[in-house]
Amino acid sequence: MKPFLDKDFLLTSDAAKTLYHEHAARMPIVDYHCHINPAEIADDRRYASITDVWLGGDHYKWRAMRSAGVPERLVTGDADPEDKFLAWAETVPKLVGNPLYHWTHLELQRYFGIDEPLTGRNGKAVYRACNEILQQPDMSVRGIIKKSDVRLICTTDDPADDLKAHERIAADPTCPVAVLPAFRPDKAMRADKPDFGEYLQRLEAACGHPIQSMDGLRDALRERIAYFDAHGCRVSDHGIDTALCELATEAELEDIFRKGRAGEPISRRESEAFQTALLLACAEEYRARGWVMQLHFGCIRNNSTRMFDRLGPDTGFDAMNDEGNNAPRLARFLDLLEKANALPRTILYSLNPADNGIIGTVMGCFQTDAELPGRVQMGSAWWFNDHKAGMEKQLTDLMNLGVVSTFVGMLTDSRSFLSYTRHEYFRRILCNVFGTLVENGEYPADLEALGQIVRDISYNNALRYFRFDEIIK
């Protein structure tokens, strides 16, 4: 029986151990997609308690706690921070096989030097020990980033954001990491949402002029793309319910814009046509500027109306979408861009792993005439899939249908500065998948060649793909 979470955690062969310890473990981190607040990096925030850094905003943990029967007061309510932590400590031993169990203990080991499993019995002692360590000079936000060997972070930012926090970071020579904005224009593209008219006013304030038409909205997004580009942005991110390719006339789009601004009902077809038109306009701009476009789809959001009304979005009430029909829409959308010479480097993520085959085969149709290998990517196992089985499936599907050596690797997709251990988790799984192929005689035991691929997937590919090698020397 192997010890729990030892140095060879998740590594089941000699080849896997060599690939991880001699190659993957030595690579820095590029976190090209996350949801952390850049102001906390600018301010070099310090956390008063482990509850703040661990449970604040972490809907993964919140879902688990609710599922274990923890009252909402101890999840997102006004309970004392120690009581919330102890509720989490009581939950952890019940998470057999859940990635949260692994992540929790990786973070306790790597950042706090705590090797014992977290339980309700030792929760108070662990709480006190973590809080003491958080007060050490090297455990501020920037200290955690430096300790994790993170070289570059891309945050997630709305087109109307002023990016002042990014300006402060860029002007601070003591900051140990490059921090770039990422362009996330979802709110500008959802004319069907009740707050669309209110959001347009915010975007108008950012642009400094009225937005009175569909063309005016396109121009406003182009202006904000230029503003983000001037602040070092190299990547966009779009959260869409399904793959999109619904075309409409300009007159129809103008009518949808008018109805959205007025708060009038908009059909699903109209909403998808509106989103498609704006995605096409943005993608053309991304291509011209050398940006990467990320498309996240396959999610049904805010399924509990009662809890949405109480807590708002991103609080743990989203689920996988199985509506299907993604293949033809995704293929048509990429084809429209390619025909117009407007297809940027693109990463495709679906929350439903059943779409892996769709992504793997569709992306293979658009790898021609690229300025680098792997222009269109299958994104890493995302959200409900970033567990051991999900990562293994994503890697296996990518190996079966594409060229895994061009893969840009893992991201945190997280709101916590302790989540960089997810890169370690992924790298261990990656090395074990490759090591198993070697042990089974399915790939030669050329561990130097495989090691180079591991190093590339862990770090180098992302530098080249996102053009971060122009920033990190």
XYZ file of C-alpha atoms in Angstrom:
473
model
C 0.000 0.000 0.000
C 1.405 3.382 -1.029
C 1.645 6.175 1.542
C -0.919 8.948 1.202
C 0.207 11.868 -0.967
C 3.906 11.002 -0.936
C 6.459 12.329 -3.427
C 5.261 9.786 -6.016
C 1.571 10.644 -5.605
C -0.365 9.548 -8.730
C 2.826 8.195 -10.345
C 2.448 4.450 -10.830
C 5.504 3.549 -12.912
C 9.215 4.263 -13.000
C 8.780 6.078 -16.310
C 6.078 8.326 -14.830
C 8.290 9.132 -11.828
C 11.197 10.083 -14.080
C 9.028 12.245 -16.312
C 7.544 14.094 -13.365
C 10.544 14.589 -11.083
C 13.124 15.278 -13.794
C 10.946 17.273 -16.169
C 7.465 18.468 -15.155
C 8.244 19.408 -11.561
C 11.024 21.729 -12.652
C 8.885 23.903 -14.916
C 7.443 27.296 -13.889
C 3.743 28.088 -14.210
C 1.837 30.200 -16.714
C -1.760 30.619 -15.540
C -3.427 31.848 -18.712
C -7.011 31.684 -17.408
C -8.196 32.433 -13.880
C -10.716 34.542 -11.987
C -8.547 36.153 -9.335
C -8.905 39.859 -8.599
C -5.889 41.778 -9.974
C -6.361 44.429 -7.271
C -5.312 41.834 -4.702
C -1.986 41.445 -6.536
C -1.597 45.211 -6.872
C -2.263 45.624 -3.140
C -0.218 42.520 -2.221
C -3.118 41.464 -0.019
C -2.639 39.565 3.212
C -5.300 37.196 4.470
C -6.519 37.309 8.037
C -7.443 33.631 8.047
C -7.279 30.457 6.000
C -11.061 30.754 5.635
C -10.646 33.935 3.576
C -8.145 32.472 1.123
C -9.641 28.969 1.010
C -13.420 29.292 1.227
C -14.102 32.826 0.033
C -15.608 32.567 -3.444
C -14.771 28.860 -3.900
C -17.996 27.388 -5.253
C -16.322 23.977 -5.666
C -16.070 23.730 -1.866
C -19.469 25.318 -1.348
C -21.187 22.632 -3.466
C -19.410 19.888 -1.547
C -20.347 21.372 1.812
C -24.000 21.684 0.829
C -23.997 18.115 -0.472
C -22.590 16.982 2.888
C -25.480 18.695 4.697
C -23.688 21.833 5.923
C -26.155 24.709 6.579
C -25.812 27.672 4.217
C -24.924 29.936 7.142
C -21.638 28.002 7.412
C -21.093 28.040 3.646
C -21.772 31.594 2.402
C -23.524 33.077 5.417
C -22.447 35.286 8.288
C -20.943 32.567 10.485
C -17.616 33.098 12.215
C -14.647 32.307 9.916
C -13.402 29.591 12.280
C -16.806 27.913 12.320
C -16.863 27.918 8.509
C -13.410 26.353 8.408
C -14.406 23.687 10.926
C -17.477 22.890 8.801
C -15.116 22.399 5.855
C -12.795 20.251 7.994
C -15.770 18.038 8.911
C -16.658 17.744 5.219
C -13.212 16.819 3.886
C -13.021 13.192 5.146
C -16.324 12.478 3.393
C -14.893 13.458 -0.008
C -13.504 10.046 -0.917
C -12.339 10.137 -4.550
C -13.219 13.818 -4.984
C -10.433 16.049 -6.369
C -11.144 18.492 -3.559
C -9.663 15.934 -1.170
C -6.435 15.869 -3.163
C -6.308 19.640 -3.747
C -6.945 20.375 -0.069
C -4.045 18.246 1.071
C -1.699 19.376 -1.686
C -2.293 22.959 -0.581
C -1.820 22.083 3.096
C 1.478 20.377 2.271
C 2.906 22.858 -0.203
C 1.983 26.133 1.511
C 1.648 25.228 5.196
C 3.874 22.169 5.671
C 0.959 20.186 7.117
C 1.128 16.496 6.187
C -1.688 15.064 8.286
C -5.134 14.650 6.721
C -7.624 17.361 7.637
C -10.544 16.172 9.788
C -13.004 17.582 12.248
C -10.768 16.307 15.063
C -7.719 18.361 14.091
C -9.586 21.235 12.443
C -8.988 23.758 15.232
C -5.250 23.017 15.363
C -4.914 23.229 11.567
C -6.894 26.478 11.539
C -4.565 28.066 14.073
C -1.416 26.751 12.362
C -2.471 28.015 8.932
C -3.409 31.421 10.286
C -0.006 31.784 11.934
C 1.784 30.863 8.713
C -0.358 33.316 6.712
C 1.146 36.125 8.783
C 4.683 35.261 7.692
C 6.322 37.780 5.323
C 6.372 35.379 2.358
C 2.653 34.490 2.564
C 1.152 37.633 1.078
C -0.509 37.257 -2.309
C 2.740 38.046 -4.119
C 4.645 35.758 -1.771
C 2.316 32.855 -2.580
C 2.713 33.565 -6.309
C 6.498 33.636 -6.011
C 6.521 30.476 -3.864
C 4.499 28.755 -6.615
C 6.983 29.852 -9.328
C 4.243 31.546 -11.352
C 5.706 33.683 -14.124
C 2.562 35.090 -15.757
C -1.125 35.389 -14.887
C -4.071 36.342 -17.090
C -7.054 37.623 -15.141
C -10.620 37.798 -16.489
C -11.843 41.323 -17.185
C -14.963 42.968 -18.561
C -14.648 45.343 -21.543
C -15.905 48.178 -19.338
C -13.188 47.645 -16.704
C -10.699 50.498 -16.432
C -7.725 48.113 -15.839
C -6.302 50.469 -13.207
C -5.118 47.521 -11.097
C -3.169 46.219 -14.088
C -1.621 49.636 -14.575
C -0.493 49.665 -10.935
C 1.032 46.208 -11.269
C 2.810 47.077 -14.528
C 4.300 50.189 -12.922
C 5.561 48.284 -9.862
C 9.039 46.815 -10.436
C 8.781 44.793 -7.208
C 5.938 42.625 -8.501
C 7.384 39.135 -9.158
C 4.903 38.170 -11.879
C 3.559 39.558 -15.139
C -0.202 40.127 -14.859
C -2.196 40.681 -18.050
C -5.897 41.301 -18.586
C -8.086 38.913 -20.574
C -11.056 40.255 -22.542
C -14.393 38.709 -21.418
C -17.259 40.466 -23.263
C -20.124 38.122 -22.296
C -22.380 40.848 -20.895
C -22.096 42.893 -24.079
C -23.281 39.922 -26.147
C -26.392 38.893 -24.220
C -29.169 41.156 -25.439
C -31.618 38.632 -23.975
C -30.537 39.324 -20.395
C -32.623 41.771 -18.327
C -29.587 43.883 -17.400
C -28.367 44.366 -20.998
C -29.575 47.983 -21.221
C -27.930 48.822 -17.906
C -24.699 47.182 -19.046
C -24.681 49.243 -22.265
C -24.672 52.387 -20.128
C -21.596 51.117 -18.307
C -19.872 50.330 -21.608
C -20.807 53.776 -22.939
C -19.168 55.353 -19.891
C -15.983 53.354 -20.546
C -15.948 54.379 -24.223
C -16.936 57.972 -23.567
C -19.724 58.104 -26.139
C -23.240 56.698 -26.778
C -23.811 53.253 -28.306
C -26.941 53.587 -30.402
C -26.826 50.748 -32.926
C -25.501 47.302 -33.681
C -22.606 48.810 -35.580
C -22.021 51.156 -32.672
C -21.741 48.159 -30.341
C -19.273 46.470 -32.689
C -17.206 49.645 -32.775
C -17.331 49.956 -28.976
C -16.003 46.423 -28.561
C -13.238 47.160 -31.076
C -12.322 50.256 -29.065
C -12.130 48.267 -25.861
C -10.092 45.530 -27.561
C -7.621 48.220 -28.571
C -7.587 49.534 -24.984
C -6.934 46.035 -23.616
C -4.269 45.456 -26.257
C -2.469 48.580 -25.111
C -2.460 47.056 -21.614
C -0.747 43.876 -22.842
C -3.795 41.686 -23.389
C -3.149 38.645 -25.569
C -6.268 36.539 -24.944
C -10.046 36.750 -24.921
C -12.508 34.485 -23.184
C -16.154 33.817 -24.039
C -18.649 31.910 -21.927
C -21.468 30.723 -24.208
C -24.247 28.241 -23.493
C -23.635 26.181 -26.637
C -21.545 26.445 -29.769
C -22.982 29.224 -31.931
C -23.555 29.822 -35.603
C -26.947 31.495 -36.097
C -26.893 34.056 -38.905
C -29.228 37.036 -39.312
C -29.561 40.077 -41.551
C -28.256 43.426 -40.409
C -31.848 44.668 -40.106
C -32.686 41.747 -37.825
C -29.609 42.391 -35.698
C -30.534 46.056 -35.401
C -33.990 45.068 -34.173
C -32.510 42.655 -31.625
C -30.223 45.423 -30.354
C -33.195 47.765 -29.993
C -35.269 45.175 -28.136
C -32.386 44.293 -25.857
C -31.794 47.916 -24.939
C -35.504 48.374 -24.219
C -35.731 45.199 -22.153
C -38.202 43.567 -24.540
C -38.394 39.757 -24.903
C -35.828 38.167 -27.229
C -36.112 34.633 -28.589
C -33.383 32.049 -28.324
C -32.727 32.239 -32.075
C -32.418 36.021 -31.876
C -30.058 35.768 -28.908
C -27.824 33.271 -30.688
C -27.788 35.384 -33.865
C -26.789 38.451 -31.842
C -23.998 36.553 -30.086
C -22.770 35.025 -33.352
C -22.540 38.400 -35.074
C -20.534 39.921 -32.225
C -18.285 36.855 -31.898
C -17.470 37.084 -35.595
C -16.619 40.783 -35.283
C -14.447 40.223 -32.221
C -12.680 37.184 -33.696
C -11.675 39.202 -36.738
C -10.109 41.780 -34.421
C -8.387 39.079 -32.349
C -6.860 37.603 -35.484
C -5.566 40.986 -36.594
C -3.913 41.571 -33.208
C -2.522 38.062 -32.759
C -4.756 37.267 -29.763
C -6.002 33.854 -28.650
C -9.778 33.302 -28.512
C -11.103 30.950 -25.835
C -14.632 29.562 -26.200
C -16.177 27.921 -23.125
C -19.510 26.230 -23.772
C -21.711 23.453 -22.422
C -22.913 25.011 -19.161
C -26.419 25.565 -17.771
C -26.064 28.372 -15.255
C -27.998 29.403 -12.140
C -30.279 26.378 -12.058
C -31.680 27.094 -8.600
C -33.747 30.256 -8.984
C -34.239 30.461 -5.230
C -30.503 30.403 -4.545
C -29.701 32.702 -7.481
C -32.094 35.281 -6.062
C -30.423 34.873 -2.682
C -26.715 34.672 -3.606
C -26.323 35.695 -7.260
C -24.222 33.966 -9.963
C -21.081 31.845 -9.566
C -22.129 30.421 -6.213
C -22.294 26.728 -7.071
C -25.579 26.178 -8.918
C -24.379 25.516 -12.475
C -24.406 22.195 -14.331
C -23.373 20.473 -17.567
C -25.417 21.165 -20.674
C -26.401 18.247 -22.931
C -28.416 20.102 -25.566
C -26.128 18.777 -28.301
C -25.949 19.981 -31.902
C -22.605 21.578 -31.078
C -20.735 19.841 -33.903
C -22.365 21.507 -36.950
C -22.544 24.923 -35.328
C -18.925 24.803 -34.181
C -17.740 23.632 -37.604
C -19.757 26.294 -39.450
C -18.539 29.055 -37.131
C -14.865 28.184 -37.559
C -15.404 27.814 -41.304
C -16.933 31.293 -41.548
C -13.880 32.723 -39.836
C -11.403 30.742 -41.908
C -13.059 31.772 -45.183
C -12.712 35.415 -44.137
C -9.074 34.848 -43.073
C -10.237 35.848 -39.582
C -9.731 32.625 -37.589
C -7.499 33.442 -34.607
C -5.650 30.941 -32.446
C -8.579 29.310 -30.717
C -9.051 27.087 -27.650
C -12.287 25.114 -27.386
C -13.633 23.929 -24.033
C -16.852 22.070 -23.334
C -18.161 21.434 -19.854
C -19.684 18.212 -21.188
C -16.914 15.622 -21.774
C -19.168 13.950 -24.345
C -18.130 16.838 -26.616
C -14.432 15.861 -26.549
C -14.824 13.859 -29.753
C -16.609 16.761 -31.427
C -13.875 19.205 -30.463
C -11.100 16.766 -31.360
C -12.422 16.095 -34.844
C -13.691 19.600 -35.692
C -10.436 21.273 -34.659
C -8.490 18.939 -36.938
C -10.290 20.474 -39.925
C -8.829 23.932 -39.223
C -5.141 23.329 -38.520
C -4.012 24.374 -42.020
C -2.126 27.535 -42.958
C -1.295 28.145 -39.309
C 1.609 30.260 -38.151
C 2.344 27.617 -35.508
C 1.324 24.002 -34.845
C -1.945 23.528 -32.982
C -3.707 26.727 -34.034
C -7.029 25.286 -32.768
C -6.763 23.560 -29.384
C -8.841 21.219 -27.257
C -8.844 23.023 -23.920
C -7.818 21.365 -20.688
C -10.360 19.437 -18.619
C -12.587 22.255 -17.433
C -14.513 22.876 -14.209
C -16.513 19.719 -13.450
C -13.903 17.736 -15.394
C -10.655 18.871 -13.756
C -10.398 15.717 -11.669
C -8.179 12.687 -12.255
C -10.605 10.789 -14.489
C -11.546 13.936 -16.416
C -7.936 14.912 -17.067
C -7.067 11.385 -18.141
C -10.043 11.361 -20.509
C -9.187 14.755 -21.985
C -5.572 13.702 -22.551
C -6.585 10.340 -24.006
C -9.153 11.903 -26.339
C -6.621 14.504 -27.439
C -3.976 11.847 -28.062
C -6.464 9.764 -30.047
C -7.726 12.619 -32.212
C -5.000 15.262 -32.295
C -1.344 15.971 -31.542
C -0.863 16.134 -27.803
C 2.670 17.534 -28.079
C 1.231 20.932 -29.143
C -1.191 21.106 -26.170
C -0.962 24.314 -24.101
C -1.616 22.527 -20.829
C -3.319 23.389 -17.577
C -4.886 26.492 -16.050
C -6.382 27.121 -12.608
C -9.753 28.670 -13.625
C -9.788 29.636 -9.957
C -10.476 32.509 -7.590
C -7.908 31.315 -5.033
C -4.189 32.060 -4.897
C -3.599 28.620 -3.383
C -4.906 26.840 -6.487
C -1.562 26.686 -8.288
C -1.214 23.131 -6.969
C -3.728 22.213 -9.690
C -0.833 22.567 -12.127
C 1.116 20.012 -10.093
C -1.947 17.741 -10.000
C -2.289 17.946 -13.788
C 1.422 17.399 -14.390
C 1.462 14.276 -12.245
C -1.508 12.898 -14.188
C 0.093 13.848 -17.519
C 3.321 12.068 -16.593
C 1.453 9.005 -15.401
C -0.514 8.790 -18.669
C 2.703 9.004 -20.681
C 4.540 6.658 -18.321
C 1.805 4.049 -18.664
C 2.194 4.105 -22.443
C 5.912 3.420 -21.990
C 5.359 0.651 -19.451
C 2.788 -0.990 -21.749
C 5.141 -0.909 -24.718
C 2.906 1.559 -26.560
C 5.665 4.199 -26.810
C 9.441 3.801 -26.763
C 11.259 4.361 -23.481
C 12.851 7.541 -24.851
C 12.303 9.528 -21.679
C 14.327 12.495 -22.881
C 12.085 12.932 -25.931
C 8.953 12.412 -23.830
C 10.432 14.685 -21.180
C 10.718 17.495 -23.717
C 7.043 17.029 -24.616
C 6.169 17.114 -20.901
C 8.154 20.335 -20.442
C 6.453 21.850 -23.483
C 2.931 20.953 -22.318
C 3.705 22.145 -18.794
C 5.064 25.548 -19.816
C 6.794 26.138 -23.169
C 3.807 25.634 -25.471
C 1.762 28.258 -23.623
C 4.619 30.752 -23.913
C 4.722 30.332 -27.681
C 0.981 29.986 -28.300
C -0.036 33.119 -26.389
C 3.126 35.020 -27.416
C 4.091 35.303 -23.760
C 7.693 34.575 -24.799
C 7.763 38.216 -25.910
C 7.187 39.180 -22.257
C 8.974 36.446 -20.301
C 12.583 36.183 -21.407
